[in-house]
GROMACS .gro file of C-alpha atoms in nm:
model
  340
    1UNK     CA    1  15.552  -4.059  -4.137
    2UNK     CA    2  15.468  -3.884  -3.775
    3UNK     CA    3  15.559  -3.597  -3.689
    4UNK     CA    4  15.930  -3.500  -3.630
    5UNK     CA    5  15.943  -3.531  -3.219
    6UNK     CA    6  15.982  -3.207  -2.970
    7UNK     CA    7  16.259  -3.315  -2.806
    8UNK     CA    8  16.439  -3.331  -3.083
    9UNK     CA    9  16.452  -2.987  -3.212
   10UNK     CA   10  16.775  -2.821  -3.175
   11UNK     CA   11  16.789  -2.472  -3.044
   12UNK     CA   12  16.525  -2.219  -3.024
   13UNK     CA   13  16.470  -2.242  -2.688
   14UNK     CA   14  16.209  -1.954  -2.617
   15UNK     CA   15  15.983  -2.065  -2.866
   16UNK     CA   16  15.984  -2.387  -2.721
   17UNK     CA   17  15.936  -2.338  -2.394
   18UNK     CA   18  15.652  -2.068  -2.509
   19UNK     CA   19  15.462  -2.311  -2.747
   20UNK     CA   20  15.478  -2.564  -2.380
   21UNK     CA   21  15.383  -2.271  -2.131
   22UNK     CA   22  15.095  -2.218  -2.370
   23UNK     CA   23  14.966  -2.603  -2.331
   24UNK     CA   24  14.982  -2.567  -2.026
   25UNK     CA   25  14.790  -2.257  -1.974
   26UNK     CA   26  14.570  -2.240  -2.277
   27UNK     CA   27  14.411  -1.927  -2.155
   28UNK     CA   28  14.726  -1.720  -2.207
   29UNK     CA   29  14.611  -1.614  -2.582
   30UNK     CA   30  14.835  -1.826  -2.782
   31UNK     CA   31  15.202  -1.756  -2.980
   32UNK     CA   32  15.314  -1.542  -3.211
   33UNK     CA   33  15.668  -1.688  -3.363
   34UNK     CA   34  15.815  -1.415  -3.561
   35UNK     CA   35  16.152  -1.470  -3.782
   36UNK     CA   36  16.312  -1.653  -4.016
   37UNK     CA   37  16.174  -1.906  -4.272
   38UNK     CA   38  16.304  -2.262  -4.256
   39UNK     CA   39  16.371  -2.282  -3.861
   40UNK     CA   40  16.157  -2.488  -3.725
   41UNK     CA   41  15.796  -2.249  -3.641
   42UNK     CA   42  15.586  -2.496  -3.844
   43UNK     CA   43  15.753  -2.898  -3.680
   44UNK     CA   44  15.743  -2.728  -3.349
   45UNK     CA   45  15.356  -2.687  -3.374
   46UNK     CA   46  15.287  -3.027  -3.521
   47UNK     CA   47  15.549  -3.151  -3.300
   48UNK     CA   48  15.413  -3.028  -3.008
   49UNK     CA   49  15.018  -3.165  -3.087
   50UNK     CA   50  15.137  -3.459  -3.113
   51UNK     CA   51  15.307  -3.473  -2.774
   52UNK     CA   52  15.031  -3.369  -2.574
   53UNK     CA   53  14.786  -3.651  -2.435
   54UNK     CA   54  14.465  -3.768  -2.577
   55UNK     CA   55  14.192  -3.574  -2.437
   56UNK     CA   56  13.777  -3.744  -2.387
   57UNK     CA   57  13.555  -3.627  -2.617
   58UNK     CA   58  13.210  -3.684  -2.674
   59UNK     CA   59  13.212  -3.991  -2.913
   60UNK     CA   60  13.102  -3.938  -3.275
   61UNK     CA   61  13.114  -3.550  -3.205
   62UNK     CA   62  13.192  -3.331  -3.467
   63UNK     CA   63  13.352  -3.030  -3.259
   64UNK     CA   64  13.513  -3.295  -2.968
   65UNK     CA   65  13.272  -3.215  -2.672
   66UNK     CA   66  13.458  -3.226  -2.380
   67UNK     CA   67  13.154  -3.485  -2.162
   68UNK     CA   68  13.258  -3.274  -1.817
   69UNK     CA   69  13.197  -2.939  -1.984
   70UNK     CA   70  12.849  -2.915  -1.995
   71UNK     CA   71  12.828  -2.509  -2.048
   72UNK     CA   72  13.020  -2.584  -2.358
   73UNK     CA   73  12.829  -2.851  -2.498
   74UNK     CA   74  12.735  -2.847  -2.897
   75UNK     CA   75  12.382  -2.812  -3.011
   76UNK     CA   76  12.401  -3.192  -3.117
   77UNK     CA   77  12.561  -3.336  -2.767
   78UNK     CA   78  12.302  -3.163  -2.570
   79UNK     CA   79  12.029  -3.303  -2.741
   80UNK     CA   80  12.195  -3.663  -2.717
   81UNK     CA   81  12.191  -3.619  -2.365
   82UNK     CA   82  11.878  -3.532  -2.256
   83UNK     CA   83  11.883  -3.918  -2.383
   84UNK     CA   84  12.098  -4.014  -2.149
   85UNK     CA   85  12.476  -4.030  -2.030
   86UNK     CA   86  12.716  -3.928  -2.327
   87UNK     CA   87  12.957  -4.234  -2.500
   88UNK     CA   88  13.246  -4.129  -2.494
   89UNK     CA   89  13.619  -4.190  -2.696
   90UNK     CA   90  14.007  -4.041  -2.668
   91UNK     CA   91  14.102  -3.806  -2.960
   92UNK     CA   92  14.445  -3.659  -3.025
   93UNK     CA   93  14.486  -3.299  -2.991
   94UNK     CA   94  14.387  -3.136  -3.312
   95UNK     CA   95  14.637  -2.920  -3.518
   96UNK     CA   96  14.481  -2.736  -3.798
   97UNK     CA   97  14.609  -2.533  -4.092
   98UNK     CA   98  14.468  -2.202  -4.149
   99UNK     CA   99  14.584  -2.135  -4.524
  100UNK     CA  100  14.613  -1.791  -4.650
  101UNK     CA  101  14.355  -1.837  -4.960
  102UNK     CA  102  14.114  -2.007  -4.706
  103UNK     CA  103  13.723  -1.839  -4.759
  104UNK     CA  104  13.539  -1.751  -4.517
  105UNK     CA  105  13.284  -2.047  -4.583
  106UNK     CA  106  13.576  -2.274  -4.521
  107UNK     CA  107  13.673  -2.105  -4.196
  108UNK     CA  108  13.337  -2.108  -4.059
  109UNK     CA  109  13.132  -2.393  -4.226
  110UNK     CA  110  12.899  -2.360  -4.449
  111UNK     CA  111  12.578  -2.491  -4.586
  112UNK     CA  112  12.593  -2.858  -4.678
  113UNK     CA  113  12.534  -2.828  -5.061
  114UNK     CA  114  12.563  -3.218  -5.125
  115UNK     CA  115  12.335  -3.308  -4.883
  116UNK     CA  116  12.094  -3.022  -4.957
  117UNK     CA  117  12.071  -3.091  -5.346
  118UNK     CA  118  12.024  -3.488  -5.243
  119UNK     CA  119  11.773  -3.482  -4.958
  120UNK     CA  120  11.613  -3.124  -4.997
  121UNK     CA  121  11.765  -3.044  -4.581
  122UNK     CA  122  11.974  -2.768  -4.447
  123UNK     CA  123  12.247  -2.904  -4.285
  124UNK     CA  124  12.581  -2.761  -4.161
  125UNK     CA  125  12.921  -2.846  -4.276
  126UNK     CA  126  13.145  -2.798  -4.032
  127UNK     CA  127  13.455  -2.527  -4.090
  128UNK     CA  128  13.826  -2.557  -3.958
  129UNK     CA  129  13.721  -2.334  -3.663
  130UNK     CA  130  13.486  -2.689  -3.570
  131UNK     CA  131  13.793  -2.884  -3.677
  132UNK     CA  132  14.045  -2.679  -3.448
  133UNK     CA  133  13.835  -2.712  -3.079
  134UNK     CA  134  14.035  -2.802  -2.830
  135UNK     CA  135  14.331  -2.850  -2.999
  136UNK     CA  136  14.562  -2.562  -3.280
  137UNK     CA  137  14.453  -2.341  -3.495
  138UNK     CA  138  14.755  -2.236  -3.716
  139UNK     CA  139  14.861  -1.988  -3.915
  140UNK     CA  140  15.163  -1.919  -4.111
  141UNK     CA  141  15.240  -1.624  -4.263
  142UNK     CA  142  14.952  -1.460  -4.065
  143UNK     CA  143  15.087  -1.114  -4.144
  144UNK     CA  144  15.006  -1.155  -4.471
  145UNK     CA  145  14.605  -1.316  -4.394
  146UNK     CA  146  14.328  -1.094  -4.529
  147UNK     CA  147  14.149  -0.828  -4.249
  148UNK     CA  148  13.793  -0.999  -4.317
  149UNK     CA  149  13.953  -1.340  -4.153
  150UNK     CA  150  14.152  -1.133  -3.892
  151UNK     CA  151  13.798  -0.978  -3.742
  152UNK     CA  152  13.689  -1.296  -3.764
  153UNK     CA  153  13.938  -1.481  -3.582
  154UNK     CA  154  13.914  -1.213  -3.312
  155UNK     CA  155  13.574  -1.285  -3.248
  156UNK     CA  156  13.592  -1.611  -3.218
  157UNK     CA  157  13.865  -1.628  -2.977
  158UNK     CA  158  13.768  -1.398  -2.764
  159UNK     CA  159  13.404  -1.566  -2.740
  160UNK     CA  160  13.498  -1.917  -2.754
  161UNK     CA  161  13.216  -2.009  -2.996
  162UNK     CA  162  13.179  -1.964  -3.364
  163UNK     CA  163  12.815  -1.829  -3.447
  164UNK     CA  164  12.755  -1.920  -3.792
  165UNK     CA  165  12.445  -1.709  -3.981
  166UNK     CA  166  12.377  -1.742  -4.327
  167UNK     CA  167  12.177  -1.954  -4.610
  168UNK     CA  168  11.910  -1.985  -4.395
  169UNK     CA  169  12.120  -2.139  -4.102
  170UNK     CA  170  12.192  -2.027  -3.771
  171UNK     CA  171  12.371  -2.214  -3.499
  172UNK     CA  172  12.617  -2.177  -3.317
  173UNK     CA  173  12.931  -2.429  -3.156
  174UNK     CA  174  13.283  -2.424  -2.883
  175UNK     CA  175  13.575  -2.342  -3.086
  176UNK     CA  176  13.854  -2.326  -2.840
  177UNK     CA  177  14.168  -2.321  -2.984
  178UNK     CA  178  14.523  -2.239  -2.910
  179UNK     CA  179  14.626  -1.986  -3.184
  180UNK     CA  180  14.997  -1.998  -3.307
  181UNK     CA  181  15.120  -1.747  -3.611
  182UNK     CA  182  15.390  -1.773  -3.752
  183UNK     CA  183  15.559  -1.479  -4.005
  184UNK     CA  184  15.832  -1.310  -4.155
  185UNK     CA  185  15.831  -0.913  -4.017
  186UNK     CA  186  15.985  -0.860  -4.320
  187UNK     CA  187  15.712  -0.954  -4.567
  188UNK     CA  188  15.434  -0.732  -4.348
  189UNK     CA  189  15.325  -0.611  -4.070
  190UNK     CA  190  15.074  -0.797  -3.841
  191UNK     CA  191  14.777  -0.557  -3.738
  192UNK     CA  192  14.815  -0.407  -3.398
  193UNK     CA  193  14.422  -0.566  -3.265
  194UNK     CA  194  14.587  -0.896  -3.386
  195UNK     CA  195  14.923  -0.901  -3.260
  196UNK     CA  196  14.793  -0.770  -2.863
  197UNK     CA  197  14.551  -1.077  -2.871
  198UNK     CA  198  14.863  -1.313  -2.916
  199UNK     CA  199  14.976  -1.399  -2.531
  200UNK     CA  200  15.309  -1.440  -2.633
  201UNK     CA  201  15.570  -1.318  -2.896
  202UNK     CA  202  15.890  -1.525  -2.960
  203UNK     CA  203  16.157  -1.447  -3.228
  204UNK     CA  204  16.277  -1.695  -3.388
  205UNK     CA  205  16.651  -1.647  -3.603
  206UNK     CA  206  16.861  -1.874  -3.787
  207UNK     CA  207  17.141  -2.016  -3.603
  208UNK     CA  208  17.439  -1.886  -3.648
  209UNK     CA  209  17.674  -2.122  -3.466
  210UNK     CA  210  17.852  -2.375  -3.638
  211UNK     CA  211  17.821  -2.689  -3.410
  212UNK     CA  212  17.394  -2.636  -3.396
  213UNK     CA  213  17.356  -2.580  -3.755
  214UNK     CA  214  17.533  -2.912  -3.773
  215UNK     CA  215  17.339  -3.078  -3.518
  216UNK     CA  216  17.016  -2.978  -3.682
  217UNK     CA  217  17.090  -3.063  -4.019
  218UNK     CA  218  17.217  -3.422  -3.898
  219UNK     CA  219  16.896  -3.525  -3.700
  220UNK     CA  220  16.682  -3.377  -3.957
  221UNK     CA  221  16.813  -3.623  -4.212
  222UNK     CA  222  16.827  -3.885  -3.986
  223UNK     CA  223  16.486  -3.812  -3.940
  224UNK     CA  224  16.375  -3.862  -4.273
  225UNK     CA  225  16.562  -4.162  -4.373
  226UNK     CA  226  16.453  -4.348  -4.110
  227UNK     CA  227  16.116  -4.209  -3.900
  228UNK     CA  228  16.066  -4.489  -3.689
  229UNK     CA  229  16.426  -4.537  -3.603
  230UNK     CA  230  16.442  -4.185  -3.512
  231UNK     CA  231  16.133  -4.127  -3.287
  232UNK     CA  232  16.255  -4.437  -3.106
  233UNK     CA  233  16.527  -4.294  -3.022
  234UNK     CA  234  16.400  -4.021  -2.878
  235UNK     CA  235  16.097  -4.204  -2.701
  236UNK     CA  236  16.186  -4.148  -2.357
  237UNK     CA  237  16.258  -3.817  -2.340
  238UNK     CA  238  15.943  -3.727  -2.522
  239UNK     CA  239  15.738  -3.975  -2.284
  240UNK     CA  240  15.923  -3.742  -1.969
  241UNK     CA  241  15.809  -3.424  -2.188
  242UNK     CA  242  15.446  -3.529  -2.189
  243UNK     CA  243  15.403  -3.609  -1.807
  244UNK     CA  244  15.582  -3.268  -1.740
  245UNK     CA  245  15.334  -3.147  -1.905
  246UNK     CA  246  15.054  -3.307  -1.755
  247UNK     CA  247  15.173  -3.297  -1.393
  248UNK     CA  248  15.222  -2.930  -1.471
  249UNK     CA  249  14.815  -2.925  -1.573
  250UNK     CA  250  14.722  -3.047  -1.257
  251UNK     CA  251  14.963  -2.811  -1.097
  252UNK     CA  252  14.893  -2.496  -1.176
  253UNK     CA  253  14.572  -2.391  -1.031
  254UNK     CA  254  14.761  -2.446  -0.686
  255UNK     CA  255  15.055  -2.215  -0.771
  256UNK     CA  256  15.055  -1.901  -0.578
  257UNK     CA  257  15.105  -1.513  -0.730
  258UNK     CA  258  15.276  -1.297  -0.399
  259UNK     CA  259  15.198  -0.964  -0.413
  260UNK     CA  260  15.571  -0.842  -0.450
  261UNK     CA  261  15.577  -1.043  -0.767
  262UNK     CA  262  15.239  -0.854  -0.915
  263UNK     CA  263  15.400  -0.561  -0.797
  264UNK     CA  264  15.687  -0.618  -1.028
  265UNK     CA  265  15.481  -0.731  -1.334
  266UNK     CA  266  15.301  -0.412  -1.248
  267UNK     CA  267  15.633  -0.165  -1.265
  268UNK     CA  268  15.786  -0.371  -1.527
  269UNK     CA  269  15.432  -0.266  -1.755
  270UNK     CA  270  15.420   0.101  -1.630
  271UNK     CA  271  15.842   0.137  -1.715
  272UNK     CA  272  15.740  -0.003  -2.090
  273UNK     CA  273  15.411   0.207  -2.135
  274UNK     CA  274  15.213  -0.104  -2.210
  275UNK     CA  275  14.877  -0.003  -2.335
  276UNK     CA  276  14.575  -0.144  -2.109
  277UNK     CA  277  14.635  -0.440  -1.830
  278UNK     CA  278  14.652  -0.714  -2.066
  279UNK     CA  279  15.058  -0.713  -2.018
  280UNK     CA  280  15.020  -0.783  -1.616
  281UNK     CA  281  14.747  -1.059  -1.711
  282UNK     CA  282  15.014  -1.234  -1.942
  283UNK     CA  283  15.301  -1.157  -1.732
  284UNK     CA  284  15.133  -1.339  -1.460
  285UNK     CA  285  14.948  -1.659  -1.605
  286UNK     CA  286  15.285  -1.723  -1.849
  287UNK     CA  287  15.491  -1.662  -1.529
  288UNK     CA  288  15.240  -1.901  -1.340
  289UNK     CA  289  15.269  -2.167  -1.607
  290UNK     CA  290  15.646  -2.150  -1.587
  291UNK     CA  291  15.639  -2.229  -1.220
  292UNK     CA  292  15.387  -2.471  -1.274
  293UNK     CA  293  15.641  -2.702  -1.527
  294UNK     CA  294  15.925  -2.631  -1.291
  295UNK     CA  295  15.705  -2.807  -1.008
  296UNK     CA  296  15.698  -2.508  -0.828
  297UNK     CA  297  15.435  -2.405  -0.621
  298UNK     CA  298  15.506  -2.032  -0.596
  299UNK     CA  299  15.580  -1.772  -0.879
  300UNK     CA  300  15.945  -1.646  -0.815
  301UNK     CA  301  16.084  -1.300  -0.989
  302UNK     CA  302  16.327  -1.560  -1.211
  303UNK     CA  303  15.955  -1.670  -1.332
  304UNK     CA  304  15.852  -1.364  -1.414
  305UNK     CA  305  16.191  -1.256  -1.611
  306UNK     CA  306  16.198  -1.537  -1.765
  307UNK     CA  307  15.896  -1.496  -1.985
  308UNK     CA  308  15.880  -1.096  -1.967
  309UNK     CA  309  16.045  -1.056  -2.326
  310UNK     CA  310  15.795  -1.282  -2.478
  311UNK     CA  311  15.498  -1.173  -2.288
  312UNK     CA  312  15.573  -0.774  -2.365
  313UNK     CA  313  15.814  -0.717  -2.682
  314UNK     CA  314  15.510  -0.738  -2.861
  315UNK     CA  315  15.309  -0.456  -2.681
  316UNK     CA  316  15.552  -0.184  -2.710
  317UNK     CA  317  15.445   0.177  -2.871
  318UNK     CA  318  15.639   0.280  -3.135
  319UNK     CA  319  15.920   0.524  -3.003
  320UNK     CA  320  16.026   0.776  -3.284
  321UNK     CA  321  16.327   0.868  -2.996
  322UNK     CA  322  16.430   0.531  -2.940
  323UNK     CA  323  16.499   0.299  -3.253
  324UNK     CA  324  16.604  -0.010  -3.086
  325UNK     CA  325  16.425  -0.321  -3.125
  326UNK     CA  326  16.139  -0.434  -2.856
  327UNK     CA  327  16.390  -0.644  -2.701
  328UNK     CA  328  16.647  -0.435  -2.615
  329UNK     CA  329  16.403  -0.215  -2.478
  330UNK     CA  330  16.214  -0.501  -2.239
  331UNK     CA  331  16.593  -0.593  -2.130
  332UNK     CA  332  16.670  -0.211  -2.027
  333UNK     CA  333  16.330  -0.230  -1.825
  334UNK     CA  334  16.359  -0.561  -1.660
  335UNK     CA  335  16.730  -0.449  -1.532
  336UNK     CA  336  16.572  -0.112  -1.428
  337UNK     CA  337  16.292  -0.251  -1.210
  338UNK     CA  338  16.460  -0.570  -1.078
  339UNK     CA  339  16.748  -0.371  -0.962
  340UNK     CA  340  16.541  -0.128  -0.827
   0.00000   0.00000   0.00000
């Protein structure tokens, strides 16, 4: 069975069109869907991977080289071409599972004990950080993963490259991933260092009206009796999705910032007491990205309120004199400045 298609999820809106602004513009930092279980975080990700087009990789790589990257070759594909040009092969975008009881070993690779026991070498086993390169490194429930693998994880994104030291081994290869959480705030708190490295924040409820929850239920079951049938059916629009996306790729880097709009990002951060500049930096590469899959070649205020809440709820201090939630708050802010 594939994976239930994108256009087909009912609903949840700014999680969708935050999981696509962040395919678009992998350098954003990645999404953090926060809410409910059962609605959709998890088929949204897979859903999404699997809409994206192949990608060239370096063939018979184990990280997926990208051949036209050379700075960000593997240890293994430089060496094969100082032989010579590079074969090369399309892979689907990878989507990998981060579980909660994962070890570190199993994060980062490890020392190939098979192969060491039958041919006496030291060889590396590649982790899930070589399996997610290039493609989605997920986690659910990431509020709940242990601090030793958060440290970890910030490393490696913010580097790019996993450097692996240990059993005698050292090496080091690209792991560029798209990072997508998913929790319940309910069941615990994410770590402040973790949650500002996310690019964007979405919540994610339960639907509470009557006609939706109907709508999902009936194409979910559809779904399942009859896969085939189903993506079928929704073919075209996801074949429309997928060149959006791609004609938004080739886009962006031609989509122009004016400085009234960075002056607003900027005002919009100072009104919210955003720690650091990392707010403005989201603000304007989500609100870029936006444009970018609207066809547009300039950023437009309605860009940058559009994605505000889910580039900034989750970089709001604590308030002890003001209890309401971070999106109330972003709302008050973005009706102060653009009115302003």
């Amino acid at each position: 069975m594939g994976p239930y298609p994108f256009s087909a999820i009912v609903g949840q809106a700014e999680m969708k069109e935050a999981l696509l602004i962040a395919a678009i513009e992998p350098a954003l930092g990645g999404v953090l869907a926060l809410g409910d279980r059962g609605t959709g975080k998890s088929t949204a990700v897979r859903a999404l991977a699997a809409l994206l087009p192949a990608v060239s990789a370096v063939a018979g790589c184990r990280y997926r080289c990208d051949p036209a990257d050379r700075r960000r070759l593997c240890p293994e594909c430089r060496a094969r071409r100082v032989g010579g040009r590079l074969p090369r092969e399309r892979v689907r975008v990878p989507v990998v599972d981060l579980p909660l009881g994962a070890t570190e070993d199993r994060v980062v690779g490890a020392l190939d004990i098979e192969r060491a026991l039958a041919d006496g070498v030291k060889a590396f086993e590649p982790g899930l950080l070589a399996r997610a390169n290039r493609g989605f490194l997920y986690i659910d429930e990431i509020n709940l993963l242990e601090d030793h693998l958060v440290d970890l994880l910030l490393d490696v994104a913010a580097s790019g490259e996993n450097v692996v030291e240990r059993e005698g081994l050292s090496l080091r290869h690209p792991a560029r991933f798209v990072l997508i959480g998913s929790g319940n705030p309910e069941e615990g708190e994410l770590r402040p260092q973790l949650l500002d490295r996310f690019g964007l924040c979405v919540e994610v409820r339960t639907p509470t009206d009557i006609g939706e929850r109907i709508e999902v239920v009936r194409r979910r079951d559809a779904f399942e009796q009859d896969p085939a049938g189903f993506a079928r059916r929704f073919a075209a629009a996801e074949a429309g999705l997928r060149e959006a996306i791609v004609a938004a790729r080739r886009l962006l880097p031609m989509v122009a910032v004016a400085d009234e709009v960075l002056a607003l990002a900027a005002r919009l951060c100072v009104a919210l007491g955003t720690d650091g500049l990392r707010g403005e930096l989201t603000l304007l590469r989500a609100a870029r990205a936006k444009a970018a899959l609207e066809g547009e070649i300039a950023v437009t205020p309605a860009h940058l309120r559009a994605v505000a809440p889910a580039a900034l709820r989750h970089r709001l201090r604590r308030d002890p004199l003001d209890e309401s939630m971070a999106g109330a708050r972003v709302d008050r802010a973005l009706d102060e400045v653009f009115v302003a």
